[in-house]
PDB file of C-alpha atoms in Angstrom:
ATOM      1  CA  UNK G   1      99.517  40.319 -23.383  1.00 82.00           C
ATOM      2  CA  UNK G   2     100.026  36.451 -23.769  1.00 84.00           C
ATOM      3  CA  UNK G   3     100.444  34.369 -20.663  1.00 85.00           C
ATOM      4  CA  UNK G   4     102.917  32.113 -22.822  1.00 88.00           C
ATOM      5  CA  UNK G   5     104.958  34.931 -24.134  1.00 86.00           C
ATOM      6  CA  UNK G   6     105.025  36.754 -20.481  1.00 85.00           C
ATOM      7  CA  UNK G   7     106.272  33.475 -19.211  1.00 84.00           C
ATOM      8  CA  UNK G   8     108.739  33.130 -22.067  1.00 84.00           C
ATOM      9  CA  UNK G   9     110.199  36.640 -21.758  1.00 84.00           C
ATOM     10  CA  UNK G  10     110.026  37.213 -17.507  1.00 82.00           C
ATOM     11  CA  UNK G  11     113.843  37.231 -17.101  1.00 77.00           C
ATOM     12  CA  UNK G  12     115.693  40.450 -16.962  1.00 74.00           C
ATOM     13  CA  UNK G  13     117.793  40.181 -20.096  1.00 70.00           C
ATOM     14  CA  UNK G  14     114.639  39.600 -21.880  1.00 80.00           C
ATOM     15  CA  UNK G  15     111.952  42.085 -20.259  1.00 79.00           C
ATOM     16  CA  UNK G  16     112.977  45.080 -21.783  1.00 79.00           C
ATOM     17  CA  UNK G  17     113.258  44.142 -25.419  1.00 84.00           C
ATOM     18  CA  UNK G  18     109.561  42.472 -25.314  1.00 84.00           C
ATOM     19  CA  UNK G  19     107.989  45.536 -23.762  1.00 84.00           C
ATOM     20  CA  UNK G  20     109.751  47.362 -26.839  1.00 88.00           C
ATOM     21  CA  UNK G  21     108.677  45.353 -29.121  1.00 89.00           C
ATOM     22  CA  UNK G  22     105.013  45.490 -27.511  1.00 88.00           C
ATOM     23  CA  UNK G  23     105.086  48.745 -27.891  1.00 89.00           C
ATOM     24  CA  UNK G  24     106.429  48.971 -31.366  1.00 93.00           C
ATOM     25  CA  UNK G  25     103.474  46.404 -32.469  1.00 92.00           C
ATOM     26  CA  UNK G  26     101.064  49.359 -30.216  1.00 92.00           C
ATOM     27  CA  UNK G  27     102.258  52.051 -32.141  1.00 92.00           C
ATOM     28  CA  UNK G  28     102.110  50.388 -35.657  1.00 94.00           C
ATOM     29  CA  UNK G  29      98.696  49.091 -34.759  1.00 94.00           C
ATOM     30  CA  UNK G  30      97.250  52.625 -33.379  1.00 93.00           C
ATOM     31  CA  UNK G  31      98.689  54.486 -36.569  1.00 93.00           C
ATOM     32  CA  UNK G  32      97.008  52.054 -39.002  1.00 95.00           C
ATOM     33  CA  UNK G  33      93.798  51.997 -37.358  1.00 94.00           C
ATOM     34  CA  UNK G  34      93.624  55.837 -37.374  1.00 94.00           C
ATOM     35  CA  UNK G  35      94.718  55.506 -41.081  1.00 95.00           C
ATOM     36  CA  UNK G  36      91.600  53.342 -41.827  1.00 96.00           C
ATOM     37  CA  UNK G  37      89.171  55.656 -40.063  1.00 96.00           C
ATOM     38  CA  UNK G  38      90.340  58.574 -41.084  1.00 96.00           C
ATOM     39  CA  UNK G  39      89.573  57.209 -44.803  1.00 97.00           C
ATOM     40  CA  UNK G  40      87.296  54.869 -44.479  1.00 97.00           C
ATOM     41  CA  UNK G  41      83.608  55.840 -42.726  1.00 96.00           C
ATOM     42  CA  UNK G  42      82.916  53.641 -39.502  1.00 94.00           C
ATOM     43  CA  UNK G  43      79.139  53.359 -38.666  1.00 94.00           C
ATOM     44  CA  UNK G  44      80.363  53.345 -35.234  1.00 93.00           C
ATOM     45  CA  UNK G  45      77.822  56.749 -33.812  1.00 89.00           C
ATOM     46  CA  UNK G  46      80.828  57.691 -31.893  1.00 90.00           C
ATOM     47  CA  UNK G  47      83.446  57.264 -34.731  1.00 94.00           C
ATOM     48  CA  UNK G  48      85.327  59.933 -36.068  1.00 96.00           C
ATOM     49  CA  UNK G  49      84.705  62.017 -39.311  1.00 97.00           C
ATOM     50  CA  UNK G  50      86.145  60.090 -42.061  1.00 97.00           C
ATOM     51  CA  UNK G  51      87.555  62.054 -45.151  1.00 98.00           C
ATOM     52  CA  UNK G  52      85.230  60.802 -47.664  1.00 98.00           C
ATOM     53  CA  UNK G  53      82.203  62.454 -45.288  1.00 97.00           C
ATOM     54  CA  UNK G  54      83.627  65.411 -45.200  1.00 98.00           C
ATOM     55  CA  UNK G  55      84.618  65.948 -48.638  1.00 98.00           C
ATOM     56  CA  UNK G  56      81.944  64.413 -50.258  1.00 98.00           C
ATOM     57  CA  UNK G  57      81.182  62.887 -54.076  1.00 98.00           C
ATOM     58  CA  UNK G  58      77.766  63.509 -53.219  1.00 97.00           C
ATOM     59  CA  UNK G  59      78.267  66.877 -51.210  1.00 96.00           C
ATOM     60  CA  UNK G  60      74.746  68.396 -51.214  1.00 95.00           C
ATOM     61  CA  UNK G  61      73.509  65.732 -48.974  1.00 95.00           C
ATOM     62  CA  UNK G  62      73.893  63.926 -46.266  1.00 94.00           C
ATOM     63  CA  UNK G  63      74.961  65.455 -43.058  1.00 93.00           C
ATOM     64  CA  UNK G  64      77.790  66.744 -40.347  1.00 93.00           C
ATOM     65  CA  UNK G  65      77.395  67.479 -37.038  1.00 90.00           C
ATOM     66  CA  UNK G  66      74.055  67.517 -37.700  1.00 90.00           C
ATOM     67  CA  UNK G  67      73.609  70.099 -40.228  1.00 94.00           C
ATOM     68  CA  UNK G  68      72.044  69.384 -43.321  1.00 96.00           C
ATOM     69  CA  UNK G  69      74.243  70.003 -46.070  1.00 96.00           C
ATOM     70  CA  UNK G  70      71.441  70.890 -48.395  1.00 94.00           C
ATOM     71  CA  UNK G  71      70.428  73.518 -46.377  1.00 94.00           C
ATOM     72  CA  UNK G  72      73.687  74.643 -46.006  1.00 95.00           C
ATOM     73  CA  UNK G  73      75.644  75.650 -49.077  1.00 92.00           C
ATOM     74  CA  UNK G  74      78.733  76.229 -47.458  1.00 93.00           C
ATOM     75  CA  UNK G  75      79.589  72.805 -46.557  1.00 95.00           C
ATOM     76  CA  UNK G  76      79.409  71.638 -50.043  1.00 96.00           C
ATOM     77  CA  UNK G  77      82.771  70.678 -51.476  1.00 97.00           C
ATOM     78  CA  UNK G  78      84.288  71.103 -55.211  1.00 98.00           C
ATOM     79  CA  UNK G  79      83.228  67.646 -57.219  1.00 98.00           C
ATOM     80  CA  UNK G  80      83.894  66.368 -60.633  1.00 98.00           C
ATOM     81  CA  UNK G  81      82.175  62.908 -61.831  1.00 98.00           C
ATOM     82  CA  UNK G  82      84.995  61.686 -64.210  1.00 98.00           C
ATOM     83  CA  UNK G  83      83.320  58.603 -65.176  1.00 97.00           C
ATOM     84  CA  UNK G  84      83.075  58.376 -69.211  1.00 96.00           C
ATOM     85  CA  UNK G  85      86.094  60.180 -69.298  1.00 97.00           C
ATOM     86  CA  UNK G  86      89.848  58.726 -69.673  1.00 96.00           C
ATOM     87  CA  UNK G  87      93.106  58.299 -67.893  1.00 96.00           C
ATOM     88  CA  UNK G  88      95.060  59.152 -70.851  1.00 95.00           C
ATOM     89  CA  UNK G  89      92.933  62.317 -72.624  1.00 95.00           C
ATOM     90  CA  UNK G  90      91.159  63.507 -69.952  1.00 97.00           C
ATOM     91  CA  UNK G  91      93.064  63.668 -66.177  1.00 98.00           C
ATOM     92  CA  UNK G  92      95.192  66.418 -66.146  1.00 97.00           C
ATOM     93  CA  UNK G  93      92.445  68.879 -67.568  1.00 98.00           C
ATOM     94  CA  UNK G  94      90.548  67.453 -65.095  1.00 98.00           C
ATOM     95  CA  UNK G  95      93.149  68.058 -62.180  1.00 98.00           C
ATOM     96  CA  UNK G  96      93.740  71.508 -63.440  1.00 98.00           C
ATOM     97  CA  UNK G  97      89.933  72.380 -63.184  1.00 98.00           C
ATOM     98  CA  UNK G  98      89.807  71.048 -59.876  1.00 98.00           C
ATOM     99  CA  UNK G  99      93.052  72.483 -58.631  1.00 97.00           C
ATOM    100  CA  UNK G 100      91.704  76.399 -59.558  1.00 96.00           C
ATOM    101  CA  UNK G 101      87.918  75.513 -58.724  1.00 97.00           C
ATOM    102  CA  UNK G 102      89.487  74.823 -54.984  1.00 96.00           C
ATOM    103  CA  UNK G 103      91.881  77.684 -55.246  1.00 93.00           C
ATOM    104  CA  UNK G 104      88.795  80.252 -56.223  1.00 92.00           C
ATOM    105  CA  UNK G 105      87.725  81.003 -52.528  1.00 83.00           C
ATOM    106  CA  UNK G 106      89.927  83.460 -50.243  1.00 78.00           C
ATOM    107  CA  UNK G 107      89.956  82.444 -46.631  1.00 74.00           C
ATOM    108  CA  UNK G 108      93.065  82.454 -44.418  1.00 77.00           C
ATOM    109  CA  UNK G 109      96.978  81.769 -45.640  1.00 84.00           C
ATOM    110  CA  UNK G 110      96.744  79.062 -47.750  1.00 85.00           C
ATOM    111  CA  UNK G 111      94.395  79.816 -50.788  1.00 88.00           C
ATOM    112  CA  UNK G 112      95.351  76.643 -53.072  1.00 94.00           C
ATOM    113  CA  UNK G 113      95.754  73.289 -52.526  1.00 96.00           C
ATOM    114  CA  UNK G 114      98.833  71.654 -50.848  1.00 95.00           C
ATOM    115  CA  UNK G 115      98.244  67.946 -50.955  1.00 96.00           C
ATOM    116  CA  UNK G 116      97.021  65.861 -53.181  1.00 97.00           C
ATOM    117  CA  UNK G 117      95.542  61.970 -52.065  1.00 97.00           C
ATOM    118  CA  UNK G 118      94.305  58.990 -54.246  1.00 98.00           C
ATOM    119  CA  UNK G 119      94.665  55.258 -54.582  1.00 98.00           C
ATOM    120  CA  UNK G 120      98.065  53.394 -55.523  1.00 97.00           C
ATOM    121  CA  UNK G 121      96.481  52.865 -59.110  1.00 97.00           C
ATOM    122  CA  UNK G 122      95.669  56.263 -60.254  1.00 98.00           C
ATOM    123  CA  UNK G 123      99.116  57.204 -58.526  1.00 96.00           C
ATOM    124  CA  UNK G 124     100.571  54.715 -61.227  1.00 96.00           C
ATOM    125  CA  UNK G 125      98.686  56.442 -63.745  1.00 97.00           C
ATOM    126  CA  UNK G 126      99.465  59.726 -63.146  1.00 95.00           C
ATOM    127  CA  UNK G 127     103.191  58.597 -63.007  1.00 94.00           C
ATOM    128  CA  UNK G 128     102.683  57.277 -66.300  1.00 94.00           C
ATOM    129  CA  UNK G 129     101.664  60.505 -67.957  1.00 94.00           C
ATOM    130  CA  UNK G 130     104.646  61.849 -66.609  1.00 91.00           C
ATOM    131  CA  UNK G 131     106.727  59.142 -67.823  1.00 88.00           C
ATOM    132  CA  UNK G 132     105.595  59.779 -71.173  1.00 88.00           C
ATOM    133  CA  UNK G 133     106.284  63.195 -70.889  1.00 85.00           C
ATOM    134  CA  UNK G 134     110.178  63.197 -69.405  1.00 73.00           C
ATOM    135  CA  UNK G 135     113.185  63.972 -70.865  1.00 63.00           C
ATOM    136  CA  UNK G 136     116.152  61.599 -70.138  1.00 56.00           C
ATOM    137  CA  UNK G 137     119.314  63.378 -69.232  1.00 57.00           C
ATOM    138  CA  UNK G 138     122.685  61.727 -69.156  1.00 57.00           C
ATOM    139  CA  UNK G 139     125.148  61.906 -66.294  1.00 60.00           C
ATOM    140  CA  UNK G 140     128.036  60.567 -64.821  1.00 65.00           C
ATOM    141  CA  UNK G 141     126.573  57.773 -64.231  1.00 63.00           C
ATOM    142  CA  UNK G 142     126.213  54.537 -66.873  1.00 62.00           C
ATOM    143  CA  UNK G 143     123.187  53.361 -65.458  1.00 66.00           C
ATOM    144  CA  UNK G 144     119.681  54.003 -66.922  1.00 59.00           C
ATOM    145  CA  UNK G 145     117.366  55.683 -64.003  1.00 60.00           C
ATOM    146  CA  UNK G 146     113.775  56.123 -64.869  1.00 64.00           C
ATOM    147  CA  UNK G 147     110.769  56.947 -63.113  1.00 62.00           C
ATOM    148  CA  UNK G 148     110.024  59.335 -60.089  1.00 67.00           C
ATOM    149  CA  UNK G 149     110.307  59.568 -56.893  1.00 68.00           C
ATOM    150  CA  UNK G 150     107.578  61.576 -54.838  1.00 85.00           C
ATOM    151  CA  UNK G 151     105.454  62.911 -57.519  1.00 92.00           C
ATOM    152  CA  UNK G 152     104.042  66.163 -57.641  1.00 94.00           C
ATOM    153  CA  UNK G 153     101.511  68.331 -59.300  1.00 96.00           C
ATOM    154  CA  UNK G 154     101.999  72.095 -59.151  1.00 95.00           C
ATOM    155  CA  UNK G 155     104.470  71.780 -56.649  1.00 94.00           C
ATOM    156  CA  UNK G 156     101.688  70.000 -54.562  1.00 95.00           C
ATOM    157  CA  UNK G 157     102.396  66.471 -53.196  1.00 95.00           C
ATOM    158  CA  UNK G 158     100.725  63.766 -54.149  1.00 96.00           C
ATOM    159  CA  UNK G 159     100.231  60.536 -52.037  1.00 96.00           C
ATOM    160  CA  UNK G 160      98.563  57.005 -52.133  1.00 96.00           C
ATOM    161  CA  UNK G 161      96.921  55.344 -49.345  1.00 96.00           C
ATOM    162  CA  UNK G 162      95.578  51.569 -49.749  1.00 95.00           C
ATOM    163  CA  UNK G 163      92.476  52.613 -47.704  1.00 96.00           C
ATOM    164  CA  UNK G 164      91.642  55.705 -50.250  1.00 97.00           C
ATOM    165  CA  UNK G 165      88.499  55.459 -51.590  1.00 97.00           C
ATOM    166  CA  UNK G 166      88.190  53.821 -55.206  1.00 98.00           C
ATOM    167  CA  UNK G 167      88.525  55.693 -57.852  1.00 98.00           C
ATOM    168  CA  UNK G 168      88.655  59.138 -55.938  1.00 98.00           C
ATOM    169  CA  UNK G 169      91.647  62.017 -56.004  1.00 98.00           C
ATOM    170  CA  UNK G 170      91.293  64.328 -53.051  1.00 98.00           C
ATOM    171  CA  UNK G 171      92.575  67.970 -53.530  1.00 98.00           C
ATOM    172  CA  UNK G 172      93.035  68.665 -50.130  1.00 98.00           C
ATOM    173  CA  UNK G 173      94.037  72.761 -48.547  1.00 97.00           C
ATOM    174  CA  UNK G 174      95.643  71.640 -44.900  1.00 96.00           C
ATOM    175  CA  UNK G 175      94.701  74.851 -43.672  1.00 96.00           C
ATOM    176  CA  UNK G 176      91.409  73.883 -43.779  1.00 96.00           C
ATOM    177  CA  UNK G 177      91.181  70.011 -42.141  1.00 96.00           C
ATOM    178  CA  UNK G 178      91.875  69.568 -38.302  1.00 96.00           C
ATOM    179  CA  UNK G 179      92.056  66.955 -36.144  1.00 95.00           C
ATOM    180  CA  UNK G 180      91.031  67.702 -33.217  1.00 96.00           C
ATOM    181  CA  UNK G 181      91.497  66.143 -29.833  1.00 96.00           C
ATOM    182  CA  UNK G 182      91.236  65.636 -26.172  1.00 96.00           C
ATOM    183  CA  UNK G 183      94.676  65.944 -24.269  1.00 95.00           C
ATOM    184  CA  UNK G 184      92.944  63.861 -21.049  1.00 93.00           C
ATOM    185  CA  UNK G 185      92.081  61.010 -23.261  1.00 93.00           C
ATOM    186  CA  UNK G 186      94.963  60.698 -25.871  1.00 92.00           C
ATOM    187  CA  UNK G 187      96.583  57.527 -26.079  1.00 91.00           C
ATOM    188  CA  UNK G 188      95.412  56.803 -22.546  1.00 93.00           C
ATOM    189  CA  UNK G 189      95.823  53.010 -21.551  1.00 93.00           C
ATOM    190  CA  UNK G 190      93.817  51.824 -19.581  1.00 94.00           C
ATOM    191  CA  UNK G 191      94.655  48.896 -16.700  1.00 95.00           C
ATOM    192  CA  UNK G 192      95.060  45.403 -17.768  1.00 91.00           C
ATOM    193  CA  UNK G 193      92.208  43.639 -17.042  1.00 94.00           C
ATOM    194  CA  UNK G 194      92.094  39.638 -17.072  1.00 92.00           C
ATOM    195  CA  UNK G 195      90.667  37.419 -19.972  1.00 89.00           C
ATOM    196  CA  UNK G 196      87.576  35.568 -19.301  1.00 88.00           C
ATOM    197  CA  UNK G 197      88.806  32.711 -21.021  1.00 87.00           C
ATOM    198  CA  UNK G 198      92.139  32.176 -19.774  1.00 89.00           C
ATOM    199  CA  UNK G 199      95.299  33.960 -18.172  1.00 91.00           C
ATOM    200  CA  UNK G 200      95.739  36.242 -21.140  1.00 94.00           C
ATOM    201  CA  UNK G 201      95.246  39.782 -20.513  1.00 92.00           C
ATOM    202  CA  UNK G 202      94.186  42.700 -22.614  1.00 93.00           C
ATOM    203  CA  UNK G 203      94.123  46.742 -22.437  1.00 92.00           C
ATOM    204  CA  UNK G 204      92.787  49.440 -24.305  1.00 93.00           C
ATOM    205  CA  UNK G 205      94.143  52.596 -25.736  1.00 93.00           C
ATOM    206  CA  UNK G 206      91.512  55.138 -25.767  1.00 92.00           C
ATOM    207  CA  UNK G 207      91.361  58.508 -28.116  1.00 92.00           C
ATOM    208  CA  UNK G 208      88.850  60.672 -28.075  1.00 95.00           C
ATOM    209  CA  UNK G 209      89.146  62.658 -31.797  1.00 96.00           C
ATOM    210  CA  UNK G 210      87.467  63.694 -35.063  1.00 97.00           C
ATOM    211  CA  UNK G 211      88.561  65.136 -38.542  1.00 97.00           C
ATOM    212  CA  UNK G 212      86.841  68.192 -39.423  1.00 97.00           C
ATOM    213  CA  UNK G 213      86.664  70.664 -42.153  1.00 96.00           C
ATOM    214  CA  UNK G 214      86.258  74.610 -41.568  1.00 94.00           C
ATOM    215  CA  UNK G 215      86.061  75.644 -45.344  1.00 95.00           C
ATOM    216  CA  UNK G 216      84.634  73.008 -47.405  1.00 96.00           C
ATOM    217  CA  UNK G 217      84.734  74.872 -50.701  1.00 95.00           C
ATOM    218  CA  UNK G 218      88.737  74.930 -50.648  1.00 96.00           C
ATOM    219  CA  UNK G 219      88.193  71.252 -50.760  1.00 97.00           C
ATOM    220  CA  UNK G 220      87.122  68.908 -53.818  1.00 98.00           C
ATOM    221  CA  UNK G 221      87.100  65.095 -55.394  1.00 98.00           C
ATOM    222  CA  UNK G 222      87.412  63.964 -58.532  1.00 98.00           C
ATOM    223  CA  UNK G 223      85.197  60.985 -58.601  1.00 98.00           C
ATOM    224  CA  UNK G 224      84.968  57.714 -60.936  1.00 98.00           C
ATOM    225  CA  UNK G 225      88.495  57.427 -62.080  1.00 98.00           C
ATOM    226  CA  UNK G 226      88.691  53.960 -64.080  1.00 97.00           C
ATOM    227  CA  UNK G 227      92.392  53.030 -63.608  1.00 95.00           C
ATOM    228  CA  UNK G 228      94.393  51.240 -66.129  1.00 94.00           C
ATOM    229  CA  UNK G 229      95.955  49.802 -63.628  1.00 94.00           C
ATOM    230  CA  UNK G 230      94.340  46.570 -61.197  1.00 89.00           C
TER     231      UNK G 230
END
């Protein structure tokens, strides 16, 4: 909180639309930071799991929870190194291999995948294919409407994030990815506490989380995806 913007918003037609819009900014701010780290490894020892960790281009080594994954061949996920290959020949055999490869392994009520996650380009790509692919059907309308909406593959959703990985497509089962959490320390605030520097004052929202997997086979990445697209 700002000393100049308390100031400017301390009347009683004012105080109510500033703490809303304080805690809009809050809630933006809290879901894009768990967005990042939830993609996006932070070296933080305390950090949570971040997708690329758990499903893995390199899944026979490393580490979780401190077991090694090379000693442990159930933690290793479903990979496929696309590099060589191309957008145009190559992806959908490639998303069909990984699709059943990820389907293969019984375990609960969801046996195949149900949601698909890359980055905005290889979204555009695979939209492309499609294009190429559609048939144009007249209607009432006069307009021209082209394109998709939500895309899908196999009835599975797909989705773009701007903090996936490069070049990775995650084929993702739900069933098997948690997020678990503490209900003491979710989105606790704590008090404000004064700046060092000045009357400004600051507080922090504390979660205490992680992302973890409980069948890593039903899992995979398709790795080293050259987009056409920049």
């Amino acid at each position: 909180r700002y000393w100049e913007d308390d100031l400017r918003n301390s009347g009683p037609a004012k105080i109510l639309d500033y703490i809303e819009e304080l805690l809009e900014n809050t809630k933006m701010s809290l879901v894009d930071k768990l967005e990042v780290d939830s993609l996006t490894q932070n070296a933080d020892p305390l950090a949570m799991n971040a997708l690329p960790t758990l499903i893995s281009t390199t899944p026979a080594t490393g580490s979780i929870g401190g077991l090694d994954r090379s000693q442990n061949t159930w933690m290793t996920n479903q990979t496929e190194d696309f590099s060589g290959k191309s957008i145009d020949n190559d992806l959908l055999n490639s998303m069909m291999d990984m699709y059943n490869k990820c389907s293969e392994f019984k375990s609960g009520n969801q046996r195949t995948v149900d949601l698909i996650l890359t980055t905005r380009q290889i979204y555009q790509d695979y939209e492309t294919i499609a294009q190429a692919l559609q048939t144009i059907e007249t209607s009432s309308s006069i307009r021209a409407s082209l394109g998709f909406g939500n895309l899908l593959y196999k009835n599975v959703e797909m989705f773009w994030s701007p903090n996936a990985p490069a070049g990775n497509m995650y084929f993702l089962n739900t069933e098997t990815l948690e997020l678990p959490y503490n209900p003491n320390a979710w989105m606790h605030m704590t008090p404000w506490k004064e700046d060092v520097n000045g009357p400004d004052r600051a507080a922090q929202i504390l979660c205490v989380l992680n992302q973890v997997c409980t069948n890593f086979q039903k899992n995979g990445v398709i790795h080293d995806i050259t987009s056409n697209f920049s």
